XYZ file of C-alpha atoms in Angstrom:
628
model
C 52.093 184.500 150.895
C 48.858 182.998 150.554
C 46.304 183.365 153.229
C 46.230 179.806 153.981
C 49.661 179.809 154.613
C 49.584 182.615 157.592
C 46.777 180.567 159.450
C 47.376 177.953 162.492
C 44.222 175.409 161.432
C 41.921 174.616 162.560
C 41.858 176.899 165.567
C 42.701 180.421 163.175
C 39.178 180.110 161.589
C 36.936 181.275 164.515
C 39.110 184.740 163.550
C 37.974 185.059 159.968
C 35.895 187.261 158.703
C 33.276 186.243 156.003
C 35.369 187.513 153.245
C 37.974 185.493 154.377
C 36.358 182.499 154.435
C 35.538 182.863 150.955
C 38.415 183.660 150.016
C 40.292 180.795 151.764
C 37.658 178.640 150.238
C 39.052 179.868 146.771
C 42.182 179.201 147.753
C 41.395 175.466 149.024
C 39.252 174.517 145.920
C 42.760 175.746 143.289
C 44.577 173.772 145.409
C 42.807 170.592 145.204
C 41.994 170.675 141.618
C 46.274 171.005 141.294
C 46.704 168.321 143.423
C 44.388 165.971 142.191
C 45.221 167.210 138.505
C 48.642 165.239 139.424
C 48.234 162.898 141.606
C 44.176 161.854 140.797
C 41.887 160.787 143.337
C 38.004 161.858 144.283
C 37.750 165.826 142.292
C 34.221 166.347 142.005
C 32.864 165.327 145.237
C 35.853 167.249 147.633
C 34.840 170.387 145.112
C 31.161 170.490 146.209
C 31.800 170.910 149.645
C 34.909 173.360 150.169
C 32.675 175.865 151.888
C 30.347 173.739 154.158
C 33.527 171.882 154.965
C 35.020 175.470 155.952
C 31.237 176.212 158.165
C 31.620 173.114 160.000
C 35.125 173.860 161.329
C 34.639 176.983 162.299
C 31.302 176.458 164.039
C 33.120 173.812 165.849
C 36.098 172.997 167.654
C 37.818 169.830 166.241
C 38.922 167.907 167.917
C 37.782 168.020 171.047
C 33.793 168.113 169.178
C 33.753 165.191 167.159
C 33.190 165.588 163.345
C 32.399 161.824 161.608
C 32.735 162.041 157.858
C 31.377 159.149 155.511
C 32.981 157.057 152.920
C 35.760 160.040 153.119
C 36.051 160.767 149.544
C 34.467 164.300 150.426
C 37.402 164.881 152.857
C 39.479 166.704 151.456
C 39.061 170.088 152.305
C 38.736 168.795 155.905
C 42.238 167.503 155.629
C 43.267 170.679 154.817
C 42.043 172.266 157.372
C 43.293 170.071 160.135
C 47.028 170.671 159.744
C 48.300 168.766 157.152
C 48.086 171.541 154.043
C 51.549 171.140 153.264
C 50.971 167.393 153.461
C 48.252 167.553 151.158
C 50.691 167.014 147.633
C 51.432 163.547 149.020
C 47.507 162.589 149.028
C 47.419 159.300 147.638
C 50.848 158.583 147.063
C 53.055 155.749 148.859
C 53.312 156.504 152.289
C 51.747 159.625 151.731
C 48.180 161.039 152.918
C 45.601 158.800 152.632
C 42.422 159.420 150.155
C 40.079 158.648 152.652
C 39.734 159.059 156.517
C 42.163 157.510 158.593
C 42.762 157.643 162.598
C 46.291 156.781 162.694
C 46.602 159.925 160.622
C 45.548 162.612 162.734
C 43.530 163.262 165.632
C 40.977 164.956 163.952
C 39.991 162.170 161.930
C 37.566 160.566 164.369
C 36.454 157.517 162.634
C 37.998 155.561 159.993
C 36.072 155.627 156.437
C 35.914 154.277 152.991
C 32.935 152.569 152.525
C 29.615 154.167 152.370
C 26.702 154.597 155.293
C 28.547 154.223 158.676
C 28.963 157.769 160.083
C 25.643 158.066 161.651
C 25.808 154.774 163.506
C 29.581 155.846 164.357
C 28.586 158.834 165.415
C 25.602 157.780 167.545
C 28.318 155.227 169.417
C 30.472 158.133 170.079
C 27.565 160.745 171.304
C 26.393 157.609 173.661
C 29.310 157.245 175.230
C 29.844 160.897 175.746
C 26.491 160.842 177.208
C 27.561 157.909 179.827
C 30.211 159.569 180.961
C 29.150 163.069 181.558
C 30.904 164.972 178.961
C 29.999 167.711 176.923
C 30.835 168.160 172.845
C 29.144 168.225 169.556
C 28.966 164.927 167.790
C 28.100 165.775 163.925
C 27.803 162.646 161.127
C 28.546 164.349 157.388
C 26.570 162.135 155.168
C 25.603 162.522 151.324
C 22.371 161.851 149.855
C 22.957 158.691 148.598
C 24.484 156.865 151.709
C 21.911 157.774 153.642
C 19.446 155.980 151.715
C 21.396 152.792 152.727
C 20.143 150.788 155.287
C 22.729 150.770 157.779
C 21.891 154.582 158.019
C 18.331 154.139 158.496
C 18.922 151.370 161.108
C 20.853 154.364 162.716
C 18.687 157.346 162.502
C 16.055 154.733 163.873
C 17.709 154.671 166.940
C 18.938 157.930 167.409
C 15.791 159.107 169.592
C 15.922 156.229 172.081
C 20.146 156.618 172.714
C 21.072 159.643 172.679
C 20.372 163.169 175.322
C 22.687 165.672 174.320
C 23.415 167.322 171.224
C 23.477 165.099 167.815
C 24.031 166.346 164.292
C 23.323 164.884 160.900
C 24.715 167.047 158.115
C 22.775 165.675 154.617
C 25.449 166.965 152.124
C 22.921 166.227 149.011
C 24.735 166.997 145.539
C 21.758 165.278 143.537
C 18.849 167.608 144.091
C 18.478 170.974 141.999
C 16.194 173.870 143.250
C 14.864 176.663 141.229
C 15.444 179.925 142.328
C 12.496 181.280 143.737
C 11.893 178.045 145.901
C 15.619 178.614 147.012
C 15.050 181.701 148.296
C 11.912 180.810 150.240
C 13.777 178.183 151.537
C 16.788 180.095 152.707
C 14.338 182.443 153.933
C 12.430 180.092 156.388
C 15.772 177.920 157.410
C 17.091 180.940 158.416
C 13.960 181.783 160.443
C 13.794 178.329 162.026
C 17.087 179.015 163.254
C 17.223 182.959 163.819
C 17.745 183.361 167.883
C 14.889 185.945 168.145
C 12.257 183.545 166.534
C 13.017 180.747 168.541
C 12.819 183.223 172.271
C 9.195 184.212 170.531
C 7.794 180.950 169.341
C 9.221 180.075 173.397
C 7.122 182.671 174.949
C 3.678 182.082 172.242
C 3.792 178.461 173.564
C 4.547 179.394 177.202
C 1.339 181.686 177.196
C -0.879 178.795 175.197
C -0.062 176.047 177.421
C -1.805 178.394 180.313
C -5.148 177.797 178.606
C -7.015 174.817 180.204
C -7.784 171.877 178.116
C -7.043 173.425 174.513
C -3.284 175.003 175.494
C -1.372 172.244 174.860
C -3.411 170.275 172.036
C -2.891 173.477 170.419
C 0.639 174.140 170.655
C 1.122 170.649 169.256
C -1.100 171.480 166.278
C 0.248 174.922 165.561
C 3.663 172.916 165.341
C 2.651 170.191 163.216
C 1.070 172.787 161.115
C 3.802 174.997 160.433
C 6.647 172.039 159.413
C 3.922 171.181 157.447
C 3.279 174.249 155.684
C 7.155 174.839 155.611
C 7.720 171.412 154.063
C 4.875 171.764 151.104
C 6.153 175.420 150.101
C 9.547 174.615 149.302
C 8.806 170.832 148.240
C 10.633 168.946 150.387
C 7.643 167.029 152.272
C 9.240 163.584 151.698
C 12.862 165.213 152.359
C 11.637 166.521 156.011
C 8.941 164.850 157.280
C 10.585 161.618 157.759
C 13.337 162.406 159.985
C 10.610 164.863 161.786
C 8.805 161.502 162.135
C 12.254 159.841 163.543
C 12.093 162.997 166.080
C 14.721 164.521 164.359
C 14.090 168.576 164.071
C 15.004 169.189 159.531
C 16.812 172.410 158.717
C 17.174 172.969 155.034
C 17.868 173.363 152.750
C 20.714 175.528 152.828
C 23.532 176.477 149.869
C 26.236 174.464 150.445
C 28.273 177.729 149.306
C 26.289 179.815 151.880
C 28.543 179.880 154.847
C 26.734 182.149 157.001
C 23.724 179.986 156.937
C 25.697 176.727 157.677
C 27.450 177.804 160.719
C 23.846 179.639 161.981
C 22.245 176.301 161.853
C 25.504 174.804 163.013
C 25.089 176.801 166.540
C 21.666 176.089 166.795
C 21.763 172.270 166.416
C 24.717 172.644 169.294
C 22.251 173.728 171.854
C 18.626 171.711 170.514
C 17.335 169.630 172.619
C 16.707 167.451 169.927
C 18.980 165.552 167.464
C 19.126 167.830 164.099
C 19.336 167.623 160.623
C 20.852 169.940 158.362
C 19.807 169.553 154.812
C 22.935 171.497 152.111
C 22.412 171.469 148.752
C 25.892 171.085 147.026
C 27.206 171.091 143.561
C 29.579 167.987 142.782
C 32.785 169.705 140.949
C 32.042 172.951 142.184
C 34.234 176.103 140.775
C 35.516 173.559 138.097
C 33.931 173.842 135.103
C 34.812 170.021 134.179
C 33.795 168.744 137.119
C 30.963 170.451 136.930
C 29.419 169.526 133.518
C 30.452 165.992 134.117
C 30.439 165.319 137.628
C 30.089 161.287 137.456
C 33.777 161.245 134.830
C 35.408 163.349 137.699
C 34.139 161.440 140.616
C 37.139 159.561 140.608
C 39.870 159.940 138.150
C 43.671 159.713 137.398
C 46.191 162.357 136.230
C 44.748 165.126 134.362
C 45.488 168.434 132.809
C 43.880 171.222 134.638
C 44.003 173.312 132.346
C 41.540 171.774 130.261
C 40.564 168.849 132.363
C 41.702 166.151 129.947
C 43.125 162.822 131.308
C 47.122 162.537 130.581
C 47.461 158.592 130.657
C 45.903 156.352 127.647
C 44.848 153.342 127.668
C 46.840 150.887 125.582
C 44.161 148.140 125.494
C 40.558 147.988 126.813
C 39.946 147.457 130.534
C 38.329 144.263 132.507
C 35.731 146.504 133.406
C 34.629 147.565 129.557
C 35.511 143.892 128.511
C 32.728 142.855 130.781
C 30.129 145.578 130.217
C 29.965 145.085 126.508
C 30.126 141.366 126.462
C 27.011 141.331 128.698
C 25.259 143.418 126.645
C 26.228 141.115 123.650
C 24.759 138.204 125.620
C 21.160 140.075 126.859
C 20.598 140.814 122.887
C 20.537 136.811 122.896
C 19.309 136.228 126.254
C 16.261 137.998 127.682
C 16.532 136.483 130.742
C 19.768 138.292 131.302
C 19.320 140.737 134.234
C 21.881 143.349 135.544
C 22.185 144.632 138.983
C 24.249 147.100 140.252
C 24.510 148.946 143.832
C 25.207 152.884 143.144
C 27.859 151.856 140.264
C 26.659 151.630 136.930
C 29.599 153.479 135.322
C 32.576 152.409 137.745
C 31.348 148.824 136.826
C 30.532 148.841 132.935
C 27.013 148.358 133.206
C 25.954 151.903 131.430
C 25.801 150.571 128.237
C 23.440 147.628 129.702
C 21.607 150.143 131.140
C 20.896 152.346 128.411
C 20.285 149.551 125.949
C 18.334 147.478 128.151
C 16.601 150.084 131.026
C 13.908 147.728 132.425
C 16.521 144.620 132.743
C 19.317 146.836 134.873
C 18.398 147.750 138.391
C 20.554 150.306 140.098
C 19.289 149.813 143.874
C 21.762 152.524 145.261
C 24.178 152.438 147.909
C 22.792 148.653 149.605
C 24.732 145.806 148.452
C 22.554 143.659 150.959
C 19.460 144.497 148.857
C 21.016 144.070 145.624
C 22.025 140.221 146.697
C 18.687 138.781 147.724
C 16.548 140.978 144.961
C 19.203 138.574 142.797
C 17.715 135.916 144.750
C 14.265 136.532 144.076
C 15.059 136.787 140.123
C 16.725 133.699 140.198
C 13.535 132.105 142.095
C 11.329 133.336 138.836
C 14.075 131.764 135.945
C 15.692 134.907 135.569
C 19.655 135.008 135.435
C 21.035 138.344 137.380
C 24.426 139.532 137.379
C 25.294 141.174 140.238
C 28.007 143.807 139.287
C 29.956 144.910 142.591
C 33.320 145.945 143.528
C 34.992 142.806 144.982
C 35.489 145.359 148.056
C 31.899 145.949 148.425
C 30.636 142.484 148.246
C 31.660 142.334 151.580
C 29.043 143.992 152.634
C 26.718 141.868 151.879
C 28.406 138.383 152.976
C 25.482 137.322 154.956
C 23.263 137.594 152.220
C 25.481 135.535 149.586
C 25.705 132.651 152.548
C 22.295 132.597 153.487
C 19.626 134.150 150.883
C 21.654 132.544 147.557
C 24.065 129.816 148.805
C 22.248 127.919 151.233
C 19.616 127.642 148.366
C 21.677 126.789 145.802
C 20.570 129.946 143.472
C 22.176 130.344 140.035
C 23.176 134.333 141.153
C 26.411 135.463 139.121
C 28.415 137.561 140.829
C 30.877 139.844 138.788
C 33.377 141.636 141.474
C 35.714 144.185 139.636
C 38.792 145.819 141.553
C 39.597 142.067 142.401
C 43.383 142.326 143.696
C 45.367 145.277 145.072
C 43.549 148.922 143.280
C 46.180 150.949 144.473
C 45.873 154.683 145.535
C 42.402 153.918 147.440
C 44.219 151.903 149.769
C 42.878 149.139 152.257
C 39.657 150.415 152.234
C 39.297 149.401 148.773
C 41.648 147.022 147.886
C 39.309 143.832 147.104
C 42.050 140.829 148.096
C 39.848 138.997 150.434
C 37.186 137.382 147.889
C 38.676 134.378 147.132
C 38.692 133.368 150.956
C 35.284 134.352 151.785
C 33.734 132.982 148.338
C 35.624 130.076 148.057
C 34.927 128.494 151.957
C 30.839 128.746 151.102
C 29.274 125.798 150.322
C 27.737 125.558 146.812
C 29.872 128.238 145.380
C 31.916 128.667 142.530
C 34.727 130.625 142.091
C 36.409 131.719 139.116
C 39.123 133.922 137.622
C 40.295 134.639 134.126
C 43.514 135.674 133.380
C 42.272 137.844 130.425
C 39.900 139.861 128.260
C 38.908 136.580 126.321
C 38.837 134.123 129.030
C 36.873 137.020 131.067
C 33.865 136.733 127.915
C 34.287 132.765 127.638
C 33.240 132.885 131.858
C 30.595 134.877 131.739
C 29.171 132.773 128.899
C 29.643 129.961 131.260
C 27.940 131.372 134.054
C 25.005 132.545 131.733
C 24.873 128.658 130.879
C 25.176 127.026 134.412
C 22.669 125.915 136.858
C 24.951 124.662 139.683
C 23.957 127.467 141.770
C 26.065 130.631 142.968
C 29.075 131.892 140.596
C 31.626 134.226 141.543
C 33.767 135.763 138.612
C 36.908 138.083 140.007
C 39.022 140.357 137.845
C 40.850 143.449 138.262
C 40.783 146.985 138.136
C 42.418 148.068 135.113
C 43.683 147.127 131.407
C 43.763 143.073 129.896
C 46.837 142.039 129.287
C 48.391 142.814 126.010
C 49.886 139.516 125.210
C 47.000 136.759 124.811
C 47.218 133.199 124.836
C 45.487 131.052 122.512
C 42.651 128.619 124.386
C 42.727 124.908 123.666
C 39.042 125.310 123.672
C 36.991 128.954 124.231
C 34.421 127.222 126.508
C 34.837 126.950 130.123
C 34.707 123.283 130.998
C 33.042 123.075 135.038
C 35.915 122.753 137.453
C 38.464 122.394 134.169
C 42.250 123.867 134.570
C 44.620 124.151 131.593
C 48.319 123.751 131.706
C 49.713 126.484 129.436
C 53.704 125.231 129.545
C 54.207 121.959 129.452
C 57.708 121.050 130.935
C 57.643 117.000 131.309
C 61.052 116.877 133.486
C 60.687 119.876 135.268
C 60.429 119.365 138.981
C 58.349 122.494 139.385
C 54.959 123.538 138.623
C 53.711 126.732 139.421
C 49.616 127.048 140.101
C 48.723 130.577 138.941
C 45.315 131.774 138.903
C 43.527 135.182 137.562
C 45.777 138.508 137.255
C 49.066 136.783 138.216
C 49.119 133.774 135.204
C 49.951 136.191 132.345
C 53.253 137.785 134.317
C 53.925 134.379 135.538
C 53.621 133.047 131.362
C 55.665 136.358 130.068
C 58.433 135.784 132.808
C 58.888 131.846 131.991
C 58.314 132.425 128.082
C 61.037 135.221 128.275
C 63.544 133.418 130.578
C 63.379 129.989 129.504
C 62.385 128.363 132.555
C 61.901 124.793 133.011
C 58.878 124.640 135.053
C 55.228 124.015 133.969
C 52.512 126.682 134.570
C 48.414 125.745 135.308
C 45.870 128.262 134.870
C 43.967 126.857 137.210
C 40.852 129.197 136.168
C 38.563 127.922 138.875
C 39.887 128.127 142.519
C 36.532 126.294 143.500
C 36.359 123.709 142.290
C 39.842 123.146 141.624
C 40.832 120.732 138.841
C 42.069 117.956 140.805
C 42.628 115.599 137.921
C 44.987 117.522 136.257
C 46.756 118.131 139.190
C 47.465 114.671 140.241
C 48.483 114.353 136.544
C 50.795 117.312 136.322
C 52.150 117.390 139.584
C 53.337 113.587 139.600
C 57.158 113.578 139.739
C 57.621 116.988 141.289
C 59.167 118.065 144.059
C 57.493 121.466 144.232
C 54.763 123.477 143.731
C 54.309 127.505 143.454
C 51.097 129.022 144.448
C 50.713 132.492 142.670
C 47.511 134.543 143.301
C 46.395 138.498 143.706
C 44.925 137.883 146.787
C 45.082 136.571 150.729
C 46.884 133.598 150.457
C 45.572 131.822 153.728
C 42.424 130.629 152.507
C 42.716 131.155 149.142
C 44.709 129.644 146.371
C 47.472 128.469 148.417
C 45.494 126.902 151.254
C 43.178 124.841 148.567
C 46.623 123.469 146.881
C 47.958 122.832 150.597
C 44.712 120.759 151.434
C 44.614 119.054 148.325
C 48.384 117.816 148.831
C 47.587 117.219 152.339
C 44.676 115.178 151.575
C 46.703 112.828 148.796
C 49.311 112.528 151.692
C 52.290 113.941 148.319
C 55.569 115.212 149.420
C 55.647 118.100 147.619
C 57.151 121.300 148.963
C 54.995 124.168 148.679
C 55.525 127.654 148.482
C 52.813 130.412 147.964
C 53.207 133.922 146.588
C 50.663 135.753 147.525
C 49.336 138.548 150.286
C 49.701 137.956 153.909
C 46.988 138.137 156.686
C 48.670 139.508 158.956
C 47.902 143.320 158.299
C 46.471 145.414 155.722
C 48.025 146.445 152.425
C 48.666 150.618 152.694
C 47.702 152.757 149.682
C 50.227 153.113 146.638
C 50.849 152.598 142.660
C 49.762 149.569 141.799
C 53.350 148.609 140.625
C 54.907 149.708 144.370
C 52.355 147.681 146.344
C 52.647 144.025 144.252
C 56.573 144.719 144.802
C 55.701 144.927 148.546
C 54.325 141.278 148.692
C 56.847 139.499 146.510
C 54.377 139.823 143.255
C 56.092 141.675 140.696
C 58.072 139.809 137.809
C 61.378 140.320 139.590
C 60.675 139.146 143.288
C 58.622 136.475 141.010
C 61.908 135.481 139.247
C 64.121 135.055 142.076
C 61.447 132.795 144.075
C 61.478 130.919 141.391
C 65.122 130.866 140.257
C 65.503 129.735 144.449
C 62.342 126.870 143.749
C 64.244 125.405 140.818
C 68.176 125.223 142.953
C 66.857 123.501 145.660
């Protein structure tokens, strides 16, 4: 038996001993890399911090202290630990664990996570109320280095000063930085210090005998302070690191091994009792104990099944994905186009742009984790003649919704915005899944709002977009391969606001309205069944086609919305104003997601089953369209 499997977590860890720490850290790290190995999810990250994860648990006592981890793809370990280790093989799977942090799944996940930057804020919410009504617990934010360059961090840290009077932790788990040795040692050496009981009672009693001398006492104290955080800051390097949050009035420890337990949990107890909010700096190493990982930390960020034994993914690709389709065809059109500017928030790789950005450095700006920024810096290239594609998860676009409406939209800016992981994304679950873009793009003014149902259509947009000055352009496609099967175009150019009927059925009574991901199953099913109905690619959602519709849709009796995506508001809604606003008796039905919760985390395959979108449930609503 394992040790692991003899322990009652998280409560058993205040009995360890050192040793056994370590070794259950060993024990932790084998089992995630098996896991993941299987099942895939976030390797590299959940590697790095196995042992500060370990220090923070037992320094603390979850849940009744309250431990607030961000994004959540470092939570691993913390899952673990928290009762649900013989949960943990189900991590990702249908109705299994979830990849990220989830309340409904255990009482020691405090707040929910999956996007970046929000633990500090979260956590300052939490330590405020605990401070209004009189209680007493640790309130600790994990955050990496780069969330907590975003700026809903620093809008956080900002305030912590001002809100909060009892004890407030910021863990900085930074997996970017390295350190030479010697400077890591002198580090250690003075965290430890800063920290060390018996320093702190005799820096206590030096300051209690200068503040007796008249006049200078107190200046002096002050000085001698400012003078030794300064000193400490310019031996080990980390001036810009420290000072700032000294500046915020929060008291910097670090930087301390993310590996070095003993230190963690030191600084751990002293941050418990400051009287000021603290920072602990840990230096991790993403992919940690995993020789993979760690040689090529950005490939095992995030990843699907994999041999462990020699880290090597098991599933092939048949065809190339959306994602690669779109990275090399903008690189094709920059060669042409030097006004051709890529922008991308913290995801260069995850959304094809490291090509563009080794080809063309200066015209690819990675702004890091602040989607916000990355929007109106579009803006201001725009402004200047410059044509930016802005490269961003369709989940993540959300975050910056007030800066599409108001710093592009409003002003009618020709910004292109390229959102991959359109549609359900599976395993990451509703965090992630990006189904709510067509709604929120298509109901601003000025925008346009497109989706191609393939690898070709996908280059033929973005050639479009490159071309257009109507003002704002949203492209949506999906995570994953192009479909295998291609149709031949009519035309290769995108035609503003321009459909195209792919099946022509003159008697039917049905026409199905399919746009993006769901027009190739909805072509394969018809093709392979024989049905008589007709099928649109209606290829722009806003502005739809409505010429071809009126053409197309004259003599039936229904219509069939089919879209990846939130129906209400989206594909379905336009089609049901449309008919609503030519006063048509057509019978509508719309296949599509529902508003009324969140889609769970799953295989791709399981979840479009779920909401009526694979070929079969496809079939039959069909099959029932064309009886009645």
């Amino acid at each position: 038996m394992t040790l692991i499997e003899k322990l009652d977590l998280p409560s058993d860890l205040k009995n360890l001993s050192l040793s056994e720490l370590y070794e259950l850290a060993g024990e932790i790290r084998s089992d995630i890399i098996k896991v993941i190995a299987k099942n895939g999810g976030h390797l590299a990250s959940n590697l790095g911090v196995v042992e500060l994860t370990l220090a923070i648990h037992a320094s603390l006592r979850s849940p009744e202290d309250k431990i607030i981890w961000d994004v959540g793809h470092q939570s691993y370990t913390h899952k673990i630990l928290t009762g649900r280790y013989k949960q943990f093989p189900t991590i990702r799977q249908y109705k299994g664990l979830s990849g990220f942090i989830k309340r409904e799944e255990s009482v020691h996940d405090i707040f929910g996570a999956g996007h970046a930057a929000t633990s500090i804020s979260a956590a300052l919410g939490i330590a405020k109320a605990r401070d209004l009504k009189g209680e007493k617990f640790a309130v600790v934010a994990v955050i990496g280095d780069s969330s907590i360059s975003s700026g809903e961090a620093f809008e956080a840290i900002n305030n912590i000063k001002t809100t909060v009077k009892g004890p407030f932790i910021i863990i900085l788990n930074d997996n970017k930085m390295s350190i030479s040795h010697p400077v890591g040692v002198l580090s250690e050496h003075i965290t430890s210090l800063r920290y060390n009981p018996f320093y702190r009672k005799a820096k206590k009693e030096v300051e209690r005998l200068l503040l007796k001398l008249p006049q200078i006492g107190k200046p002096l104290v002050k000085s001698i302070d400012k003078l030794l955080m300064r000193t400490k800051h310019l031996l080990i390097n980390y001036e810009k690191s420290g000072v700032i949050y000294e500046e915020f009035g929060i008291r910097y420890l670090g930087p301390i091994e993310a590996g070095n337990i003993p230190h963690i949990m030191g600084a751990i107890r002293y941050a418990k009792t400051a009287r000021e909010p603290v920072l602990i700096h840990v230096l991790s190493t993403k992919g940690k104990g995993y020789k993979p990982a760690e040689e090529d930390p950005t490939m095992y960020h995030g990843l699907g099944e994999f041999d462990p034994e020699t880290g090597l993914e098991l599933k092939k690709k048949i065809t190339a994905t959306y994602t690669e389709v779109f990275g090399k065809h903008l690189v094709k059109m920059a060669r042409n186009d030097e006004k051709i500017v890529a922008i991308t928030a913290a995801m260069a790789e995850g959304t094809g742009l490291s090509e563009f950005q080794s080809v063309f450095p200066e015209r690819c700006v990675d702004v890091g984790i602040a989607e916000e920024h990355a929007v109106t810096f579009a803006g201001g290239l725009a402004v200047q003649g410059f044509k930016p594609f802005v490269a961003i998860y369709s989940t993540f676009m959300q975050r910056a919704y007030d800066q599409i409406l108001h710093d592009i939209a409003l002003q009618n800016l020709p910004v292109i915005f390229c959102m991959d992981r359109a549609g359900l994304v599976g395993e990451d679950g509703p965090t992630h899944h990006g189904v709510f873009d067509y709604n929120f793009m298509r109901m601003i003014p000025n925008m346009t709002v497109m989706a191609p149902r393939d690898g070709e259509q996908l280059k033929a947009m973005l050639e479009f977009a490159a071309g257009s000055d109507r003002g704002p352009i949203a492209i949506r496609y999906p995570k994953g391969c192009v479909p295998v099967t291609q149709i031949s175009l009519k035309s290769s150019k995108i035609i503003y606001g321009k459909s195209e009927l792919l099946v022509s059925s003159p008697k039917s009574l049905v026409a199905i309205v399919a746009i993006g991901s769901m027009v190739m199953p909805a072509y394969e099913l018809i093709q392979k069944e024989k049905l008589n109905v007709k099928l649109i690619d209606a290829r722009f959602l806003k502005p739809l086609d409505k010429g071809l519709l009126k053409k197309e849709l004259s003599g039936c009796k229904h219509v069939i919305t089919l879209e990846e995506g939130v129906k209400q508001g989206g594909l379905y809604s336009a089609i049901a104003e449309w008919l609503d606003e030519q006063q048509l008796n057509i019978g509508l039905a719309g296949c599509g997601l529902d508003y009324t919760g969140f889609v769970t985390h799953g295989s791709r395959d399981i979840l479009l089953k779920n909401a009526g979108l694979d070929k079969d449930s496809l079939k039959e609503t069909i099959l029932k369209t064309l009886r009645s």
